[in-house]
Amino acid sequence: MSNPLLLSGDAAAAALLDRAQSELASLLVKPHLHVVRLGDDPASVSYTRMKARRAKKIGLESTLTELPSDTSEAALLELIAALNADPLTHGILVQLPFPKESAVREAVVLEAIHPDKDVDGLHVVNVGRLWSGREGLRPCTPAGIISMLDFYGIDLARKSVVIVNRSQLVGKPLAALCLERNATVTIAHSRTADLEAVTRAADVLVTAVGRVGFITPEMVKPGGVVIDVSVNRIVVDGADRLVGDCASGVFDVAGAITPVPGGVGPMTVSHLLYNTVLAAKRQLERSQSTSSD
Ligand code: GUN
């Protein structure tokens, strides 16, 4: 097999940001994204700072609130209530996961965010909107993957999509979005029988397992599309390197594949910014229609 097509997240993210910026140009108010993080896990520190920085770079307002890892649930809920009530805050993102020692419950916090400011698309109301095909904010990584497939003209209709991940953040919402595109979807997981046979049947294989080398060449359909969501940190010759789930041999089998880094990662951040612009637009439209009632 010749070299696979590399699905560049940078190119596809630039197209998505163009869409966000043309929406932005029509707004009278600068959308404001508020990112909240508990604790100082290095990966979370780097992701949250990047989200706030990229927002500013495309012309949004952004604030990053960095709280100590022993912040109480009540204090966090108080902050979220204030942000919900603030008409100049349009998007709220609380970075997950919380530090191991934290007693704050993820579900309680996610449900406290107003659904229309939930730029992560993780509130149960947005989950319900997604599964019932209604307008709402869609989770950033799955929506980013769909934008990337669109950018490269990869049509999902009648295709078999296998997703190795069943989380609320990736697997489940991505399955809903692929169904909307008329794919036949399988969610595989750690207890799937004969995983290799299941993944090998996939026209589009999405992996978000978090294990280096988990996807071997035998697990991939020759010529198939592989979307590697994982970012695993490894040390090579004393230096840190980021790699996905795919063993290097997968590049000899796949027809198209996302690199790590530079694949899905940039799409997730861009979709967050896109969601912030969308959330602001809808909030401004709603406040105009209620003020003219
Ligand atoms: N941690 C890793 N990815 C995400 C994400 O998309 N949203 C939030 N809130 N936390 C994350």
mmCIF file of C-alpha atoms and ligand atoms in Angstrom:
data_model
loop_
_atom_site.group_PDB
_atom_site.id
_atom_site.type_symbol
_atom_site.label_atom_id
_atom_site.label_comp_id
_atom_site.label_asym_id
_atom_site.label_seq_id
_atom_site.Cartn_x
_atom_site.Cartn_y
_atom_site.Cartn_z
ATOM 1 C CA MET A 1 0.000 0.000 0.000
ATOM 2 C CA SER A 2 1.292 3.472 -0.848
ATOM 3 C CA ASN A 3 1.534 6.195 1.797
ATOM 4 C CA PRO A 4 -1.849 7.012 3.329
ATOM 5 C CA LEU A 5 -3.470 10.428 2.974
ATOM 6 C CA LEU A 6 -2.581 12.357 6.138
ATOM 7 C CA LEU A 7 -5.694 14.039 7.507
ATOM 8 C CA SER A 8 -4.243 17.296 8.792
ATOM 9 C CA GLY A 9 -6.109 18.838 11.704
ATOM 10 C CA ASP A 10 -4.362 22.124 11.103
ATOM 11 C CA ALA A 11 -5.771 22.510 7.580
ATOM 12 C CA ALA A 12 -9.278 21.372 8.547
ATOM 13 C CA ALA A 13 -9.268 23.492 11.726
ATOM 14 C CA ALA A 14 -8.338 26.594 9.720
ATOM 15 C CA ALA A 15 -11.448 26.056 7.570
ATOM 16 C CA LEU A 16 -13.599 25.689 10.699
ATOM 17 C CA LEU A 17 -12.107 28.840 12.225
ATOM 18 C CA ASP A 18 -12.908 30.719 8.992
ATOM 19 C CA ARG A 19 -16.554 29.753 9.526
ATOM 20 C CA ALA A 20 -16.388 30.895 13.153
ATOM 21 C CA GLN A 21 -14.815 34.190 12.142
ATOM 22 C CA SER A 22 -17.405 34.961 9.494
ATOM 23 C CA GLU A 23 -20.149 34.416 12.146
ATOM 24 C CA LEU A 24 -18.118 36.550 14.540
ATOM 25 C CA ALA A 25 -18.061 39.440 12.083
ATOM 26 C CA SER A 26 -21.865 39.667 12.239
ATOM 27 C CA LEU A 27 -22.011 39.939 16.054
ATOM 28 C CA LEU A 28 -22.176 43.251 17.879
ATOM 29 C CA VAL A 29 -20.731 41.787 21.081
ATOM 30 C CA LYS A 30 -17.409 39.964 21.502
ATOM 31 C CA PRO A 31 -18.205 36.380 22.610
ATOM 32 C CA HIS A 32 -16.607 35.579 25.954
ATOM 33 C CA LEU A 33 -15.358 32.091 26.831
ATOM 34 C CA HIS A 34 -14.700 31.346 30.509
ATOM 35 C CA VAL A 35 -12.485 28.306 31.159
ATOM 36 C CA VAL A 36 -12.235 26.882 34.677
ATOM 37 C CA ARG A 37 -9.635 24.407 35.913
ATOM 38 C CA LEU A 38 -9.129 22.708 39.254
ATOM 39 C CA GLY A 39 -5.593 21.760 40.242
ATOM 40 C CA ASP A 40 -2.375 21.730 38.253
ATOM 41 C CA ASP A 41 -2.254 18.494 36.280
ATOM 42 C CA PRO A 42 0.325 19.358 33.574
ATOM 43 C CA ALA A 43 -1.819 18.182 30.632
ATOM 44 C CA SER A 44 -4.873 20.089 31.908
ATOM 45 C CA VAL A 45 -2.780 23.223 32.538
ATOM 46 C CA SER A 46 -1.473 23.109 28.989
ATOM 47 C CA TYR A 47 -4.921 22.402 27.414
ATOM 48 C CA THR A 48 -6.746 25.129 29.346
ATOM 49 C CA ARG A 49 -4.089 27.773 28.684
ATOM 50 C CA MET A 50 -4.145 26.847 24.998
ATOM 51 C CA LYS A 51 -7.963 27.112 24.856
ATOM 52 C CA ALA A 52 -7.940 30.575 26.450
ATOM 53 C CA ARG A 53 -5.035 31.743 24.270
ATOM 54 C CA ARG A 54 -6.523 30.481 21.000
ATOM 55 C CA ALA A 55 -9.843 32.138 21.822
ATOM 56 C CA LYS A 56 -8.110 35.510 22.134
ATOM 57 C CA LYS A 57 -6.167 34.857 18.945
ATOM 58 C CA ILE A 58 -9.326 34.617 16.832
ATOM 59 C CA GLY A 59 -10.858 37.703 18.450
ATOM 60 C CA LEU A 60 -12.902 36.284 21.333
ATOM 61 C CA GLU A 61 -12.733 37.419 24.931
ATOM 62 C CA SER A 62 -11.441 34.700 27.249
ATOM 63 C CA THR A 63 -10.843 34.216 30.945
ATOM 64 C CA LEU A 64 -9.069 31.309 32.593
ATOM 65 C CA THR A 65 -9.876 30.745 36.262
ATOM 66 C CA GLU A 66 -7.302 28.433 37.848
ATOM 67 C CA LEU A 67 -8.527 27.080 41.178
ATOM 68 C CA PRO A 68 -6.683 24.999 43.772
ATOM 69 C CA SER A 69 -7.308 21.253 43.716
ATOM 70 C CA ASP A 70 -9.040 21.396 47.140
ATOM 71 C CA THR A 71 -11.726 23.821 45.898
ATOM 72 C CA SER A 72 -15.081 22.723 47.330
ATOM 73 C CA GLU A 73 -18.032 21.737 45.178
ATOM 74 C CA ALA A 74 -20.061 24.578 46.742
ATOM 75 C CA ALA A 75 -17.443 27.172 45.768
ATOM 76 C CA LEU A 76 -17.282 25.877 42.211
ATOM 77 C CA LEU A 77 -21.082 25.847 41.929
ATOM 78 C CA GLU A 78 -21.169 29.428 43.205
ATOM 79 C CA LEU A 79 -18.743 30.501 40.468
ATOM 80 C CA ILE A 80 -20.786 28.690 37.805
ATOM 81 C CA ALA A 81 -24.023 30.316 39.034
ATOM 82 C CA ALA A 82 -22.388 33.750 38.736
ATOM 83 C CA LEU A 83 -21.165 32.961 35.193
ATOM 84 C CA ASN A 84 -24.618 31.631 34.207
ATOM 85 C CA ALA A 85 -26.160 34.904 35.357
ATOM 86 C CA ASP A 86 -23.563 37.126 33.662
ATOM 87 C CA PRO A 87 -24.862 38.314 30.259
ATOM 88 C CA LEU A 88 -21.287 39.013 29.157
ATOM 89 C CA THR A 89 -20.216 35.364 29.617
ATOM 90 C CA HIS A 90 -21.366 33.323 26.614
ATOM 91 C CA GLY A 91 -19.479 30.043 27.031
ATOM 92 C CA ILE A 92 -18.388 28.096 30.129
ATOM 93 C CA LEU A 93 -15.982 25.151 30.092
ATOM 94 C CA VAL A 94 -14.876 23.286 33.202
ATOM 95 C CA GLN A 95 -11.843 21.169 32.340
ATOM 96 C CA LEU A 96 -12.061 17.434 33.076
ATOM 97 C CA PRO A 97 -10.982 15.274 34.748
ATOM 98 C CA PHE A 98 -10.844 16.763 38.233
ATOM 99 C CA PRO A 99 -7.768 16.016 40.355
ATOM 100 C CA LYS A 100 -7.859 12.557 41.980
ATOM 101 C CA GLU A 101 -8.004 14.043 45.474
ATOM 102 C CA SER A 102 -10.955 16.326 44.620
ATOM 103 C CA ALA A 103 -14.381 15.504 46.103
ATOM 104 C CA VAL A 104 -16.153 17.588 43.450
ATOM 105 C CA ARG A 105 -18.608 15.485 41.431
ATOM 106 C CA GLU A 106 -18.273 15.853 37.658
ATOM 107 C CA ALA A 107 -21.936 15.241 36.883
ATOM 108 C CA VAL A 108 -23.103 17.832 39.422
ATOM 109 C CA VAL A 109 -20.794 20.464 37.949
ATOM 110 C CA LEU A 110 -21.647 19.699 34.316
ATOM 111 C CA GLU A 111 -25.359 19.924 35.093
ATOM 112 C CA ALA A 112 -24.911 23.262 36.862
ATOM 113 C CA ILE A 113 -23.736 24.982 33.670
ATOM 114 C CA HIS A 114 -26.582 26.622 31.747
ATOM 115 C CA PRO A 115 -27.196 24.379 28.674
ATOM 116 C CA ASP A 116 -27.002 27.374 26.324
ATOM 117 C CA LYS A 117 -23.545 28.302 27.694
ATOM 118 C CA ASP A 118 -22.351 24.675 27.751
ATOM 119 C CA VAL A 119 -19.772 24.981 24.950
ATOM 120 C CA ASP A 120 -18.535 21.464 25.805
ATOM 121 C CA GLY A 121 -21.942 20.027 24.868
ATOM 122 C CA LEU A 122 -21.848 17.704 27.869
ATOM 123 C CA HIS A 123 -24.946 18.864 29.805
ATOM 124 C CA VAL A 124 -27.740 16.248 29.762
ATOM 125 C CA VAL A 125 -29.977 18.739 27.974
ATOM 126 C CA ASN A 126 -27.443 18.990 25.137
ATOM 127 C CA VAL A 127 -27.000 15.207 25.141
ATOM 128 C CA GLY A 128 -30.798 14.892 24.770
ATOM 129 C CA ARG A 129 -30.846 17.525 22.029
ATOM 130 C CA LEU A 130 -28.115 15.640 20.160
ATOM 131 C CA TRP A 131 -29.853 12.256 20.326
ATOM 132 C CA SER A 132 -33.216 13.746 19.355
ATOM 133 C CA GLY A 133 -31.755 15.672 16.403
ATOM 134 C CA ARG A 134 -32.529 19.140 17.809
ATOM 135 C CA GLU A 135 -30.412 22.265 17.639
ATOM 136 C CA GLY A 136 -27.901 22.408 20.492
ATOM 137 C CA LEU A 137 -24.206 22.616 21.331
ATOM 138 C CA ARG A 138 -22.330 19.485 20.206
ATOM 139 C CA PRO A 139 -19.302 18.016 22.064
ATOM 140 C CA CYS A 140 -16.072 19.388 20.621
ATOM 141 C CA THR A 141 -14.017 16.275 19.821
ATOM 142 C CA PRO A 142 -16.822 14.368 18.035
ATOM 143 C CA ALA A 143 -18.011 17.486 16.184
ATOM 144 C CA GLY A 144 -14.405 18.241 15.275
ATOM 145 C CA ILE A 145 -13.992 14.748 13.792
ATOM 146 C CA ILE A 146 -17.103 15.230 11.643
ATOM 147 C CA SER A 147 -15.798 18.636 10.461
ATOM 148 C CA MET A 148 -12.505 17.004 9.527
ATOM 149 C CA LEU A 149 -14.239 14.227 7.524
ATOM 150 C CA ASP A 150 -16.318 16.916 5.772
ATOM 151 C CA PHE A 151 -13.194 18.939 4.982
ATOM 152 C CA TYR A 152 -11.605 15.915 3.274
ATOM 153 C CA GLY A 153 -14.828 14.978 1.473
ATOM 154 C CA ILE A 154 -15.197 11.656 3.308
ATOM 155 C CA ASP A 155 -18.899 10.817 3.139
ATOM 156 C CA LEU A 156 -20.195 8.552 5.916
ATOM 157 C CA ALA A 157 -23.446 7.471 4.253
ATOM 158 C CA ARG A 158 -23.641 3.648 4.004
ATOM 159 C CA LYS A 159 -20.172 3.360 5.567
ATOM 160 C CA SER A 160 -19.350 1.144 8.511
ATOM 161 C CA VAL A 161 -17.931 3.232 11.383
ATOM 162 C CA VAL A 162 -16.362 1.471 14.374
ATOM 163 C CA ILE A 163 -15.547 3.584 17.438
ATOM 164 C CA VAL A 164 -13.282 2.037 20.075
ATOM 165 C CA ASN A 165 -14.414 4.207 22.996
ATOM 166 C CA ARG A 166 -17.725 4.420 24.853
ATOM 167 C CA SER A 167 -17.258 7.657 26.835
ATOM 168 C CA GLN A 168 -19.658 10.608 27.138
ATOM 169 C CA LEU A 169 -16.878 12.837 25.794
ATOM 170 C CA VAL A 170 -16.076 10.905 22.595
ATOM 171 C CA GLY A 171 -17.659 7.535 21.756
ATOM 172 C CA LYS A 172 -21.339 8.059 22.518
ATOM 173 C CA PRO A 173 -21.769 11.546 20.983
ATOM 174 C CA LEU A 174 -19.665 10.591 17.959
ATOM 175 C CA ALA A 175 -21.950 7.604 17.377
ATOM 176 C CA ALA A 176 -24.961 9.951 17.311
ATOM 177 C CA LEU A 177 -23.265 12.317 14.839
ATOM 178 C CA CYS A 178 -22.247 9.427 12.541
ATOM 179 C CA LEU A 179 -25.815 8.075 12.617
ATOM 180 C CA GLU A 180 -27.032 11.525 11.528
ATOM 181 C CA ARG A 181 -24.735 11.098 8.514
ATOM 182 C CA ASN A 182 -26.318 7.696 7.725
ATOM 183 C CA ALA A 183 -23.353 5.572 8.762
ATOM 184 C CA THR A 184 -23.798 2.141 10.322
ATOM 185 C CA VAL A 185 -22.158 2.539 13.714
ATOM 186 C CA THR A 186 -20.581 0.125 16.172
ATOM 187 C CA ILE A 187 -19.243 1.183 19.563
ATOM 188 C CA ALA A 188 -16.554 -1.258 20.688
ATOM 189 C CA HIS A 189 -14.970 -1.407 24.134
ATOM 190 C CA SER A 190 -12.817 -3.463 26.463
ATOM 191 C CA ARG A 191 -15.341 -6.327 26.568
ATOM 192 C CA THR A 192 -16.044 -6.526 22.832
ATOM 193 C CA ALA A 193 -15.585 -10.106 21.589
ATOM 194 C CA ASP A 194 -13.060 -10.540 18.752
ATOM 195 C CA LEU A 195 -12.204 -6.849 18.570
ATOM 196 C CA GLU A 196 -9.839 -7.431 15.647
ATOM 197 C CA ALA A 197 -12.623 -8.812 13.448
ATOM 198 C CA VAL A 198 -14.895 -5.907 14.425
ATOM 199 C CA THR A 199 -12.352 -3.151 13.727
ATOM 200 C CA ARG A 200 -11.139 -4.792 10.526
ATOM 201 C CA ALA A 201 -14.630 -4.491 9.061
ATOM 202 C CA ALA A 202 -14.611 -0.702 9.552
ATOM 203 C CA ASP A 203 -14.563 1.677 6.605
ATOM 204 C CA VAL A 204 -13.829 4.334 9.229
ATOM 205 C CA LEU A 205 -12.112 3.257 12.454
ATOM 206 C CA VAL A 206 -12.002 5.729 15.350
ATOM 207 C CA THR A 207 -9.779 4.911 18.294
ATOM 208 C CA ALA A 208 -9.648 6.712 21.638
ATOM 209 C CA VAL A 209 -8.233 4.045 23.937
ATOM 210 C CA GLY A 210 -5.155 5.818 25.308
ATOM 211 C CA ARG A 211 -2.723 2.917 24.812
ATOM 212 C CA VAL A 212 0.359 3.149 22.630
ATOM 213 C CA GLY A 213 0.342 0.500 19.883
ATOM 214 C CA PHE A 214 -3.189 -0.703 20.754
ATOM 215 C CA ILE A 215 -4.312 -0.601 17.114
ATOM 216 C CA THR A 216 -2.163 -2.993 15.089
ATOM 217 C CA PRO A 217 -2.088 -3.254 11.273
ATOM 218 C CA GLU A 218 -4.136 -6.495 11.426
ATOM 219 C CA MET A 219 -7.001 -4.546 13.041
ATOM 220 C CA VAL A 220 -7.353 -2.134 10.113
ATOM 221 C CA LYS A 221 -9.204 -2.653 6.833
ATOM 222 C CA PRO A 222 -6.741 -2.126 3.936
ATOM 223 C CA GLY A 223 -7.432 1.324 2.480
ATOM 224 C CA GLY A 224 -9.716 2.288 5.374
ATOM 225 C CA VAL A 225 -9.856 5.628 7.195
ATOM 226 C CA VAL A 226 -8.316 5.728 10.687
ATOM 227 C CA ILE A 227 -9.060 8.537 13.153
ATOM 228 C CA ASP A 228 -6.693 8.413 16.137
ATOM 229 C CA VAL A 229 -8.064 10.565 18.969
ATOM 230 C CA SER A 230 -5.564 9.566 21.672
ATOM 231 C CA VAL A 231 -2.609 11.656 22.759
ATOM 232 C CA ASN A 232 -0.178 9.435 24.668
ATOM 233 C CA ARG A 233 3.023 10.817 26.113
ATOM 234 C CA ILE A 234 6.099 8.590 25.700
ATOM 235 C CA VAL A 235 9.810 9.127 26.247
ATOM 236 C CA VAL A 236 12.147 8.437 23.309
ATOM 237 C CA ASP A 237 15.904 8.953 23.825
ATOM 238 C CA GLY A 238 15.166 11.009 26.939
ATOM 239 C CA ALA A 239 12.760 13.358 25.144
ATOM 240 C CA ASP A 240 8.965 13.547 25.494
ATOM 241 C CA ARG A 241 6.976 12.564 22.414
ATOM 242 C CA LEU A 242 3.241 12.483 21.715
ATOM 243 C CA VAL A 243 1.808 9.444 19.940
ATOM 244 C CA GLY A 244 -1.675 8.031 19.351
ATOM 245 C CA ASP A 245 -3.028 4.470 19.702
ATOM 246 C CA CYS A 246 -1.847 3.268 16.292
ATOM 247 C CA ALA A 247 1.262 1.147 15.845
ATOM 248 C CA SER A 248 3.499 2.525 13.097
ATOM 249 C CA GLY A 249 2.577 -0.371 10.763
ATOM 250 C CA VAL A 250 -0.984 0.980 10.561
ATOM 251 C CA PHE A 251 0.353 3.691 8.237
ATOM 252 C CA ASP A 252 1.179 0.925 5.723
ATOM 253 C CA VAL A 253 -2.405 -0.370 5.684
ATOM 254 C CA ALA A 254 -4.715 2.653 6.082
ATOM 255 C CA GLY A 255 -5.862 4.708 3.098
ATOM 256 C CA ALA A 256 -6.143 7.865 5.209
ATOM 257 C CA ILE A 257 -5.098 8.538 8.798
ATOM 258 C CA THR A 258 -4.876 11.390 11.306
ATOM 259 C CA PRO A 259 -1.361 12.098 12.612
ATOM 260 C CA VAL A 260 -0.688 12.572 16.338
ATOM 261 C CA PRO A 261 -0.051 15.377 17.086
ATOM 262 C CA GLY A 262 -1.671 17.591 14.450
ATOM 263 C CA GLY A 263 -4.757 15.472 13.758
ATOM 264 C CA VAL A 264 -7.870 15.497 15.929
ATOM 265 C CA GLY A 265 -6.358 17.784 18.627
ATOM 266 C CA PRO A 266 -6.567 21.057 16.662
ATOM 267 C CA MET A 267 -10.141 20.190 15.636
ATOM 268 C CA THR A 268 -11.288 19.899 19.268
ATOM 269 C CA VAL A 269 -9.994 23.355 20.190
ATOM 270 C CA SER A 270 -11.375 24.943 17.023
ATOM 271 C CA HIS A 271 -14.788 23.446 17.649
ATOM 272 C CA LEU A 272 -14.790 24.867 21.153
ATOM 273 C CA LEU A 273 -14.215 28.334 19.675
ATOM 274 C CA TYR A 274 -16.877 27.702 17.033
ATOM 275 C CA ASN A 275 -19.330 26.633 19.771
ATOM 276 C CA THR A 276 -18.553 29.804 21.734
ATOM 277 C CA VAL A 277 -19.408 31.984 18.737
ATOM 278 C CA LEU A 278 -22.586 29.939 18.116
ATOM 279 C CA ALA A 279 -23.603 30.146 21.784
ATOM 280 C CA ALA A 280 -23.072 33.922 21.817
ATOM 281 C CA LYS A 281 -25.037 34.352 18.604
ATOM 282 C CA ARG A 282 -28.017 32.392 19.949
ATOM 283 C CA GLN A 283 -27.938 34.197 23.314
ATOM 284 C CA LEU A 284 -27.841 37.591 21.597
ATOM 285 C CA GLU A 285 -30.704 36.624 19.258
ATOM 286 C CA ARG A 286 -32.743 35.425 22.233
ATOM 287 C CA SER A 287 -32.113 38.574 24.276
ATOM 288 C CA GLN A 288 -33.100 40.738 21.279
ATOM 289 C CA SER A 289 -36.319 38.797 20.752
ATOM 290 C CA THR A 290 -37.277 38.984 24.459
ATOM 291 C CA SER A 291 -36.437 42.689 24.700
ATOM 292 C CA SER A 292 -38.683 43.437 21.694
ATOM 293 C CA ASP A 293 -41.627 41.389 23.089
HETATM 294 N N1 GUN B 1 -10.658 17.001 29.017
HETATM 295 C C1 GUN B 1 -10.238 16.422 27.865
HETATM 296 N N2 GUN B 1 -11.018 16.799 26.826
HETATM 297 C C2 GUN B 1 -11.942 17.641 27.333
HETATM 298 C C3 GUN B 1 -13.023 18.361 26.744
HETATM 299 O O1 GUN B 1 -13.302 18.310 25.531
HETATM 300 N N3 GUN B 1 -13.752 19.118 27.612
HETATM 301 C C4 GUN B 1 -13.489 19.182 28.947
HETATM 302 N N4 GUN B 1 -14.265 19.950 29.712
HETATM 303 N N5 GUN B 1 -12.486 18.513 29.509
HETATM 304 C C5 GUN B 1 -11.727 17.762 28.703
#
